[in-house]
Amino acid sequence: MDTPPLSGSDSDSDDSLVTDKELQEAFSRGLLKPGLNVVLEGSKKAVNDVNGLKQCLAEFKRDLEWVERLDVTLGPVPEISGPQSTPQNKDQNKDQKGVDPEDDFQREMSFYRQAQAAVLAVLPRLHQLKVPTKRPTDYFAEMAKSDQQMQKIRQKLQAKQVAMEKSEKAKQLRALRKYGKKVQTEVLQKRQREKANMMSAIKKYQKGFSDKLDFLDGDQKPVARSTKEGAKGQQMRKGPNAKRRYKNQKFGFGGKKKGSKWNTRESHDDVSSFRAKIAHGKGLKRPGKKGSNKRPGKWTREKMKSRAR
Amino acid sequence: MKIAFTLGYPSKRSGRIYVAFELHPKGKWKNKERILIFSSRGINFRTRHLMQDLRMLMPHSKADTKMDRKDKLFVINEVCEMKNCNKCIYFEAKKKQDLYMWLSNSPHGPSAKFLVQNIHTLAELKMTGNCLKGSRPLLSFDPAFDELPHYALLKELLIQIFSTPRYHPKSQPFVDHVFTFSILDNRIWFRNFQIIEEDAALVEIGPRFVLNLIKIFQGSFGGPTLYENPHYQSPNMHRRIIRSITAAKYKEKQQVKDVQKLRKKEPKTILPHDPTADVFVTPAEEKPIEIQWVKPEPKVDLKARKKRIYKRQRKMKQKVNSGNAK
């Protein structure tokens, strides 16, 4: 980029504060560098007339007694923090510099502690000077806030407290209800299970699978029983009834699949309906009801007749 | 011997009860400080309440009517002289949004202008403390006030304004509340606490506000500037910056979009055809083209048939049922 000539005729020498000659001199001295020089506005320097301030303060200050002014300049009361190994000074510094103005609680606490420090320092002094700080009980005077205002404040505080207590109670009730519900469902389930077991045991006895009437004795040995019952119960509980299972297969789960094969590989491989005892002819021992009904054949009857004669 | 009247609880039936006794038996009121507290026109309710609260807390204060904003500020000095006041607190509201506060020592002394923020008045229900009306306050300052000369000057000004003179006729002799001035984030924070117990248990009374120093002048409401706060940003500038940030975000988005548009329109470089890319290309087998000449047979939709049958049965049933009902 070409630099414009310093002694250019197109520069408005009337308006510029610095004349061309001055610029030339500055350049020759080495203050200006080649290139386009732009006049920058310097950063505004804030007025800080320290001497003026001090003088003004000296003139303005009134030498009043401390009792008239009642002013204290103290840092905040140091925080009561947990056991720390760092020395006390560091703690104080940290307190003073670490107060984040955005952190509302910390900030308000620092103001509170500053006020506390002031009060603690001043009260003995005031008592010495016989300035009263406590109001006697029979001293009635107008307060900054009217009684009505104080009533409002008290009501609001009470309402807040009541609301908090209510919410606490509600929480507890909800927790209790959940627990109660759990307990209730457990008890109901237990009862149902016992009933089911009893019914299955009865049916077993009826069908002749077991001829012990132990289940009527009640829960004598619940631990031992439960394990035995557990094993048997598992077998019984594994599915619903045979009838139920058949019906489910026919009508349940979307109904019977029309035209579906029933001689598939899975059905061929499925040997769950194989009962070894029945297959080998050793199986069912029925109590003598039907057996006794069996009438001997004609030839055997003739034989018996003839023998009887 | 000055006898003061103090109001007991007023009862509407028998009129007001006056209890007369000597408030300040021993002392004479010597420290003649009088503060003029008033405002300009166009203040909002919060400022008005703040002003009333300050007037109530400071028994050595005087009130005045609102000042027109047309008048220049040095008129205030004349008003002060007429009211025989030597200090002044003047609230100035601009744009119905920003509140400025002037603290000044009336005839010759220094004055300071502040921007007031975060105002909470006495009447807020979270301020639960209470104090006697006109009782003398204890003033508590941050140690940072002693470090810099402008803060020292401000401290002196605040002390002279806010401390109630001893034995003032309207004051109560007890010291039961404390004003706190703290410096945080280059601002002055004001709080008012009630002293409940001797072991410094405190409750906030209110009001509260934050003062952001703008300038300190040598004269009252004028004169050469002694100090200018470099951290001060005028509320207009603040609002402008916020608006420009949001505008800049939008502008940036638009710019990005424009750049993308330009890039799309650019001629794309076409790469030359790479012969090695065709090495593994195998064309698919050609299938014979089948044309269906005959319409396919309609499928027997067993489901639809069943549905029709079922619907018919239901209708018949309904007829029978309705027949029975009749």
XYZ file of C-alpha atoms in Angstrom:
635
model
C 0.000 0.000 0.000
C 1.313 3.373 -0.944
C 1.657 5.898 1.818
C 0.033 9.249 1.121
C 2.556 12.068 0.887
C 2.895 13.876 4.149
C 2.848 17.248 2.516
C -0.259 16.374 0.469
C -2.364 19.238 -0.703
C -5.613 17.376 -0.161
C -5.263 17.286 3.633
C -7.570 19.816 5.255
C -5.086 21.900 7.115
C -7.762 24.214 8.390
C -9.544 21.599 10.488
C -6.666 19.450 11.638
C -5.232 20.255 14.978
C -1.726 19.361 13.951
C -0.221 21.169 10.950
C 1.685 19.385 8.216
C 4.939 20.989 9.203
C 4.624 19.658 12.709
C 3.935 16.217 11.340
C 7.058 16.442 9.154
C 9.159 17.432 12.106
C 7.756 14.632 14.214
C 8.489 12.143 11.439
C 12.029 13.349 11.042
C 12.560 12.991 14.773
C 11.306 9.430 14.540
C 8.128 9.835 16.568
C 5.856 8.983 13.633
C 6.251 5.728 11.767
C 5.517 5.289 8.061
C 2.048 4.083 7.247
C -1.394 5.382 7.847
C -1.479 7.151 11.204
C -4.877 7.468 12.787
C -5.686 9.876 15.565
C -6.926 7.773 18.478
C -8.978 9.110 21.335
C -7.004 8.445 24.440
C -8.801 6.577 27.208
C -10.630 9.008 29.422
C -8.693 9.491 32.578
C -10.955 9.753 35.576
C -10.353 12.837 37.642
C -8.776 11.953 40.947
C -7.596 15.067 42.630
C -6.099 13.529 45.739
C -4.707 16.757 47.112
C -7.941 18.576 46.464
C -9.837 15.823 48.245
C -7.599 15.953 51.259
C -7.774 19.698 51.459
C -11.539 19.644 51.171
C -11.750 17.054 53.890
C -9.566 19.111 56.176
C -11.766 22.152 55.672
C -14.990 20.264 55.938
C -14.240 18.160 58.968
C -15.943 19.070 62.175
C -14.235 18.082 65.345
C -17.161 16.722 67.248
C -17.039 14.506 70.260
C -17.386 10.862 69.609
C -20.663 10.848 71.521
C -22.170 13.184 68.962
C -21.126 11.141 66.004
C -21.311 7.552 67.303
C -19.328 6.183 64.416
C -17.220 3.017 64.340
C -14.915 1.741 61.633
C -14.353 -1.952 62.069
C -14.109 -5.012 59.946
C -16.663 -7.806 60.285
C -16.549 -10.342 63.094
C -14.404 -13.253 61.896
C -16.347 -16.358 60.921
C -16.436 -19.262 63.279
C -15.132 -21.840 60.843
C -14.147 -25.447 61.538
C -10.683 -26.420 62.735
C -8.240 -25.063 60.215
C -4.493 -25.295 60.178
C -3.979 -21.983 58.373
C -3.124 -19.007 60.588
C -5.700 -16.434 61.641
C -4.438 -13.670 59.362
C -4.967 -15.675 56.235
C -8.475 -16.444 57.282
C -9.321 -12.796 57.743
C -7.814 -11.831 54.432
C -9.737 -14.557 52.740
C -12.932 -13.310 54.351
C -12.435 -9.757 53.252
C -11.378 -10.417 49.711
C -13.494 -13.451 49.110
C -16.909 -11.881 49.601
C -18.550 -12.357 46.264
C -21.066 -9.559 45.672
C -23.182 -11.911 43.583
C -23.539 -14.410 46.406
C -26.442 -12.867 48.303
C -26.172 -14.887 51.481
C -22.445 -14.364 51.911
C -22.774 -10.675 51.251
C -25.583 -10.105 53.701
C -23.776 -12.151 56.312
C -20.692 -9.968 55.917
C -22.794 -6.847 56.504
C -24.427 -8.488 59.500
C -21.072 -9.399 60.957
C -19.760 -5.890 60.408
C -22.707 -4.482 62.331
C -22.162 -7.064 65.046
C -18.523 -6.109 65.427
C -19.489 -2.448 65.702
C -22.125 -3.136 68.336
C -19.832 -5.348 70.406
C -17.113 -2.708 70.348
C -19.332 0.226 71.155
C -21.715 -1.007 73.835
C -19.228 -0.958 76.699
C -18.125 2.491 75.658
C -21.710 3.726 75.645
C -22.340 2.275 79.074
C -19.285 4.113 80.284
C -20.598 7.375 78.889
C -23.984 6.619 80.425
C -25.841 6.642 77.156
C -28.858 4.356 77.531
C -29.228 1.523 75.053
C -32.081 -0.433 76.560
C -35.568 0.881 76.539
C -37.387 0.516 79.874
C -40.623 -1.440 79.711
C -42.824 1.440 80.806
C -41.429 3.793 78.201
C -44.072 4.145 75.516
C -43.093 6.047 72.454
C -43.853 6.080 68.802
C -42.001 3.457 66.830
C -40.714 3.688 63.308
C -43.172 1.008 62.202
C -46.738 1.204 63.416
C -48.363 -1.573 65.418
C -50.457 -2.424 62.395
C -47.337 -3.029 60.338
C -45.840 -5.216 63.038
C -49.053 -7.223 63.177
C -48.866 -7.803 59.450
C -45.284 -8.976 59.755
C -46.148 -11.299 62.616
C -49.065 -12.759 60.681
C -46.910 -13.371 57.664
C -44.250 -15.128 59.719
C -46.859 -17.289 61.392
C -48.444 -18.160 58.061
C -45.053 -19.173 56.723
C -44.376 -21.367 59.702
C -47.779 -23.009 59.490
C -47.308 -23.678 55.784
C -43.937 -25.266 56.413
C -45.328 -27.499 59.144
C -48.197 -28.498 56.891
C -45.894 -29.461 54.082
C -43.732 -31.469 56.482
C -46.774 -33.313 57.767
C -47.974 -33.991 54.245
C -44.596 -35.385 53.286
C -44.557 -37.671 56.289
C -48.075 -38.852 55.580
C -47.214 -39.596 51.999
C -44.180 -41.613 53.028
C -46.245 -43.471 55.622
C -48.955 -44.189 53.116
C -46.475 -45.624 50.673
C -45.024 -47.827 53.367
C -48.468 -48.837 54.551
C -49.521 -49.674 51.032
C -46.462 -51.840 50.586
C -47.161 -53.725 53.777
C -50.796 -54.184 52.822
C -49.983 -55.589 49.386
C -47.466 -57.974 50.900
C -49.978 -59.296 53.399
C -52.617 -59.785 50.697
C -50.202 -61.598 48.439
C -49.133 -63.869 51.272
C -52.733 -64.767 52.009
C -53.420 -65.531 48.354
C -50.398 -67.750 48.124
C -51.352 -69.717 51.204
C -54.858 -70.186 49.909
C -53.583 -71.395 46.556
C -51.254 -73.843 48.210
C -54.016 -75.194 50.404
C -56.315 -75.700 47.440
C -53.608 -77.462 45.449
C -52.813 -79.739 48.377
C -56.491 -80.591 48.762
C -56.840 -81.336 45.089
C -53.781 -83.538 45.158
C -55.298 -85.524 47.976
C -58.590 -85.753 46.111
C -56.957 -86.985 42.962
C -54.955 -89.485 44.942
C -51.472 -88.252 44.295
C -50.745 -87.998 47.980
C -52.533 -89.664 50.853
C -51.162 -87.598 53.674
C -53.431 -85.099 55.328
C -50.564 -83.069 56.726
C -51.743 -79.824 55.220
C -54.711 -79.709 57.536
C -52.440 -79.456 60.571
C -51.590 -75.892 59.810
C -48.216 -74.164 59.930
C -46.399 -76.362 62.390
C -42.971 -76.095 60.936
C -43.239 -73.205 58.606
C -39.511 -73.160 57.718
C -39.157 -76.818 56.800
C -42.580 -76.920 55.257
C -41.931 -73.918 53.189
C -38.818 -75.440 51.620
C -40.618 -78.721 50.839
C -43.619 -76.809 49.753
C -41.341 -74.674 47.714
C -40.080 -77.613 45.689
C -43.509 -79.109 45.125
C -45.122 -75.771 44.750
C -42.698 -74.891 41.986
C -43.828 -77.903 40.002
C -47.443 -77.131 40.561
C -47.044 -73.402 40.138
C -45.100 -73.520 36.958
C -48.100 -73.215 34.804
C -51.757 -72.717 35.121
C -54.164 -75.643 34.975
C -53.981 -78.093 32.148
C -57.467 -77.017 31.165
C -56.415 -73.386 31.387
C -53.364 -74.070 29.307
C -55.415 -75.797 26.616
C -57.845 -72.929 26.523
C -55.035 -70.396 26.354
C -53.544 -72.254 23.472
C -56.808 -72.385 21.613
C -58.264 -68.970 22.343
C -55.610 -66.875 24.068
C -52.756 -64.766 22.721
C -54.530 -63.769 19.574
C -56.568 -66.903 19.166
C -55.923 -70.073 17.228
C -53.646 -69.545 14.314
C -55.628 -70.785 11.402
C -53.869 -72.972 8.943
C -50.750 -73.094 11.031
C -48.791 -76.287 10.986
C -48.778 -78.459 14.038
C -46.257 -80.961 12.952
C -43.243 -78.712 12.932
C -39.713 -79.399 14.006
C -40.382 -77.783 17.403
C -43.447 -79.896 18.015
C -41.539 -83.008 16.979
C -38.660 -82.223 19.300
C -40.928 -81.309 22.177
C -41.022 -84.206 24.586
C -42.524 -82.377 27.538
C -45.708 -84.435 27.432
C -43.805 -87.695 27.772
C -44.459 -89.452 31.042
C -42.029 -92.291 31.422
C -44.036 -94.197 34.000
C -47.164 -94.121 31.926
C -45.265 -95.077 28.787
C -43.735 -98.108 30.502
C -47.028 -98.995 32.010
C -45.996 -98.571 35.607
C -47.759 -95.340 36.408
C -50.951 -94.504 38.086
C -51.933 -96.059 41.322
C -55.566 -95.278 41.723
C -57.404 -95.980 44.938
C -59.699 -98.864 44.343
C -62.827 -97.038 43.227
C -62.861 -97.677 39.518
C -60.975 -100.937 39.791
C -63.561 -102.422 42.010
C -66.192 -101.449 39.476
C -64.558 -103.649 36.860
C -66.975 -106.447 36.049
C -65.263 -109.661 34.948
C -65.931 -110.816 31.378
C -68.599 -113.358 30.320
C -66.302 -116.368 30.179
C -64.845 -115.662 33.586
C -68.297 -115.275 35.017
C -69.401 -118.635 33.498
C -66.341 -120.250 34.974
C -67.110 -118.804 38.372
C -70.690 -119.899 38.090
C -69.766 -123.410 37.179
C -67.167 -123.507 39.931
C -69.597 -122.195 42.433
C -71.957 -125.087 41.668
C -35.476 22.856 80.747
C -37.212 21.480 77.762
C -40.297 19.411 78.278
C -41.249 17.161 75.448
C -44.555 15.511 74.701
C -44.439 11.877 73.811
C -47.453 10.086 72.442
C -48.675 7.060 74.244
C -51.112 4.656 72.527
C -53.793 6.903 71.085
C -57.345 5.842 71.800
C -60.126 7.013 69.557
C -62.696 7.384 72.282
C -60.930 9.580 74.748
C -58.701 11.409 72.300
C -54.951 11.426 72.416
C -53.058 10.674 75.558
C -50.209 12.984 76.288
C -47.474 11.875 78.582
C -45.273 14.766 79.389
C -41.886 14.313 80.852
C -38.383 15.516 80.322
C -36.665 13.819 77.453
C -33.274 15.370 77.808
C -32.868 16.544 81.356
C -29.150 16.999 81.276
C -28.083 18.136 77.882
C -28.415 21.066 75.622
C -28.697 20.628 71.911
C -25.532 22.047 70.450
C -24.850 20.213 67.228
C -27.117 22.145 64.907
C -27.310 19.956 61.861
C -30.404 20.189 59.716
C -30.892 18.040 56.661
C -33.184 18.980 53.815
C -34.659 15.879 52.166
C -36.655 16.364 49.005
C -36.914 15.221 45.420
C -37.567 16.266 41.880
C -40.717 15.549 39.922
C -41.263 12.202 38.252
C -40.284 9.879 41.087
C -42.011 6.554 41.477
C -43.608 5.010 44.541
C -40.503 3.245 45.743
C -38.463 6.418 45.793
C -41.235 8.268 47.543
C -41.409 5.634 50.267
C -37.644 5.640 50.638
C -37.687 9.371 51.113
C -40.438 9.133 53.710
C -38.534 6.404 55.535
C -35.405 8.512 55.669
C -37.368 11.462 56.958
C -38.819 9.284 59.680
C -35.521 7.800 60.719
C -33.761 11.145 60.885
C -35.509 13.539 63.263
C -33.143 16.325 62.253
C -34.534 16.380 58.744
C -36.870 18.781 56.982
C -39.126 18.168 54.036
C -39.806 20.331 51.027
C -41.976 20.281 47.945
C -40.889 18.719 44.688
C -38.558 20.733 42.581
C -39.136 21.370 38.918
C -36.485 19.871 36.745
C -36.304 22.987 34.684
C -34.523 24.804 37.485
C -30.811 24.561 37.683
C -29.267 22.685 40.525
C -27.730 25.623 42.331
C -31.249 26.824 43.127
C -31.216 24.100 45.745
C -28.626 26.044 47.713
C -31.059 28.907 48.015
C -33.834 26.584 49.102
C -31.557 25.194 51.793
C -30.723 28.635 53.023
C -34.387 29.551 53.220
C -35.104 26.479 55.295
C -32.056 27.100 57.426
C -30.545 23.734 56.578
C -26.877 23.021 56.199
C -27.004 19.615 54.521
C -29.143 18.279 51.757
C -30.269 14.952 50.355
C -31.823 15.468 46.931
C -33.405 12.639 44.915
C -33.464 13.076 41.189
C -35.430 10.719 38.963
C -34.712 10.462 35.265
C -36.668 8.634 32.562
C -38.906 7.274 35.338
C -36.323 4.534 35.659
C -33.084 5.809 37.108
C -32.738 7.397 40.509
C -29.850 9.669 41.383
C -29.106 10.939 44.876
C -27.169 14.080 45.744
C -25.552 14.429 49.158
C -24.277 17.891 49.804
C -23.075 20.299 52.409
C -25.045 23.363 51.554
C -23.244 26.675 51.293
C -19.655 25.843 50.371
C -18.861 22.301 51.117
C -18.391 19.227 48.969
C -21.211 17.377 47.287
C -21.489 13.952 45.763
C -23.783 12.419 43.183
C -24.759 8.749 43.359
C -26.806 6.310 41.343
C -29.207 4.486 43.675
C -29.980 0.832 43.062
C -31.670 -2.088 44.787
C -34.084 -0.082 46.921
C -36.053 -1.939 49.591
C -38.262 0.165 51.841
C -39.216 -0.079 55.509
C -42.643 -1.448 54.733
C -41.450 -4.698 53.181
C -42.664 -7.652 55.186
C -39.268 -9.313 55.214
C -37.851 -6.479 57.299
C -39.001 -7.654 60.665
C -37.174 -5.302 63.033
C -38.477 -2.110 64.579
C -36.925 0.842 66.342
C -37.974 3.965 68.158
C -38.881 6.838 65.925
C -36.083 9.324 66.119
C -33.676 7.254 68.162
C -30.017 7.859 67.599
C -28.242 5.461 65.280
C -24.856 3.863 65.635
C -22.878 4.257 62.410
C -20.689 1.372 61.299
C -18.199 1.791 58.472
C -16.108 -0.657 56.490
C -12.350 -0.292 57.059
C -12.046 0.328 53.312
C -13.396 3.814 53.976
C -10.108 4.803 55.533
C -7.942 3.604 52.716
C -8.722 5.960 49.867
C -9.078 9.748 50.134
C -12.369 9.985 48.281
C -13.883 7.365 50.553
C -12.595 9.263 53.575
C -14.356 12.404 52.377
C -17.535 10.444 51.773
C -17.309 8.939 55.227
C -17.156 12.371 56.819
C -20.113 13.518 54.763
C -22.143 10.444 55.687
C -21.316 10.818 59.364
C -22.408 14.421 59.434
C -25.632 13.686 57.580
C -26.783 10.463 59.178
C -25.858 10.863 62.812
C -28.652 12.341 64.873
C -27.460 15.200 67.044
C -27.463 14.544 70.749
C -30.276 16.172 72.702
C -32.174 17.046 69.560
C -35.715 17.875 70.675
C -37.350 15.295 68.441
C -34.884 12.546 69.138
C -35.077 9.691 71.645
C -32.105 9.252 73.915
C -31.666 5.535 73.277
C -29.257 3.953 70.857
C -31.118 0.960 69.527
C -30.256 0.633 65.880
C -27.151 0.666 63.694
C -26.592 1.948 60.158
C -24.084 -0.100 58.195
C -22.096 1.325 55.301
C -19.962 -1.240 53.470
C -17.895 -1.042 50.326
C -18.306 -3.967 47.970
C -17.907 -4.134 44.219
C -17.049 -0.389 44.134
C -20.405 0.505 45.588
C -21.625 1.604 49.014
C -24.197 -0.735 50.573
C -26.519 0.679 53.249
C -28.278 -1.491 55.835
C -30.204 -0.696 59.018
C -30.251 -3.216 61.860
C -32.093 -3.239 65.178
C -30.083 -4.195 68.256
C -32.136 -6.727 70.171
C -29.754 -8.141 72.707
C -26.631 -6.931 74.389
C -24.752 -9.797 72.736
C -25.276 -8.189 69.344
C -28.243 -10.121 68.028
C -29.508 -8.066 65.141
C -32.614 -7.924 62.989
C -32.972 -5.860 59.867
C -35.319 -2.904 59.979
C -34.788 -1.451 56.529
C -34.608 0.500 54.273
C -31.795 -0.794 52.122
C -30.157 0.679 49.099
C -26.925 0.642 47.129
C -25.066 3.817 46.171
C -22.912 3.894 43.080
C -20.663 6.970 43.224
C -20.548 9.056 40.071
C -18.660 12.243 40.947
C -17.540 14.331 43.887
C -17.649 18.096 43.447
C -15.852 20.677 45.465
C -18.809 23.013 45.712
C -22.408 22.346 46.566
C -24.205 21.107 43.442
C -21.438 22.404 41.251
C -17.865 23.457 41.250
C -14.735 21.669 40.065
C -14.776 17.900 40.008
C -12.628 16.430 42.726
C -13.179 12.789 41.900
C -14.770 10.784 39.128
C -15.542 7.116 39.543
C -13.861 5.113 36.755
C -16.010 2.045 37.477
C -19.261 3.907 37.028
C -21.289 3.061 33.933
C -24.339 5.183 33.269
C -27.603 3.228 33.149
C -28.137 4.333 29.558
C -24.800 2.884 28.569
C -25.629 -0.295 30.434
C -28.926 -0.720 28.618
C -27.264 0.127 25.333
C -24.621 -2.518 25.842
C -27.219 -5.155 26.606
C -29.153 -4.276 23.493
C -26.017 -4.251 21.358
C -25.063 -7.700 22.617
C -28.360 -9.159 21.479
C -28.081 -7.252 18.207
C -24.549 -8.522 17.690
C -25.684 -12.104 18.155
C -28.296 -11.673 15.465
C -25.853 -9.910 13.155
C -23.341 -12.680 13.568
C -25.920 -15.267 12.608
C -26.846 -13.287 9.516
C -23.217 -12.926 8.541
C -22.590 -16.609 8.853
C -25.618 -17.289 6.688
C -24.394 -14.869 4.028
C -20.963 -16.445 3.967
C -22.523 -19.859 3.517
C -24.649 -18.608 0.642
C -21.613 -17.206 -1.089
C -19.734 -20.411 -0.626
C -22.533 -22.403 -2.221
C -22.502 -20.218 -5.277
C -18.772 -20.649 -5.778
C -17.778 -22.898 -8.663
C -16.938 -26.252 -7.213
C -13.708 -27.898 -8.189
C -14.433 -30.975 -10.239
C -11.902 -33.683 -9.639
C -10.624 -35.582 -12.667
C -11.908 -39.083 -13.173
C -9.773 -41.641 -11.346
C -9.307 -44.780 -13.528
C -8.489 -46.967 -10.558
C -12.018 -46.430 -9.200
C -13.508 -48.603 -11.960
C -11.385 -51.645 -11.180
C -13.825 -53.388 -8.866
C -17.039 -52.305 -10.527
C -19.186 -55.267 -11.529
C -22.492 -54.597 -13.271
C -25.575 -56.352 -11.961
C -27.246 -59.213 -13.829
C -30.078 -58.242 -16.100
C -33.433 -59.575 -15.144
C -36.039 -60.387 -17.806
C -38.785 -57.805 -17.938
C -42.088 -59.375 -16.851
C -45.326 -57.821 -17.949
C -48.530 -58.905 -16.307
C -51.282 -59.249 -18.902
C -53.930 -60.818 -16.717
C -55.412 -59.239 -13.672
C -54.457 -61.252 -10.566
C -57.158 -63.192 -8.807
C -58.713 -61.508 -5.817
C -57.477 -63.009 -2.590
C -60.042 -64.407 -0.212
C -59.829 -62.138 2.774
C -60.798 -64.425 5.609
C -60.562 -61.702 8.181
C -62.989 -59.441 6.398
C -65.373 -62.320 5.904
C -65.235 -63.201 9.562
C -65.831 -59.597 10.534
C -68.911 -59.439 8.334
C -70.300 -62.611 9.847
C -69.580 -61.386 13.335
C -71.253 -58.054 12.685
C -74.336 -59.739 11.303
C -74.570 -61.955 14.345
C -74.328 -58.978 16.641
C -77.026 -57.146 14.817
C -79.307 -60.128 15.056
C -78.592 -60.377 18.755
C -79.364 -56.725 19.284
C -82.646 -57.142 17.496
C -83.547 -60.095 19.657
C -82.538 -58.207 22.816
C -84.483 -55.157 21.908
C -87.410 -57.431 21.116
C -87.120 -58.966 24.595
C -86.916 -55.588 26.249
C -90.102 -54.483 24.585
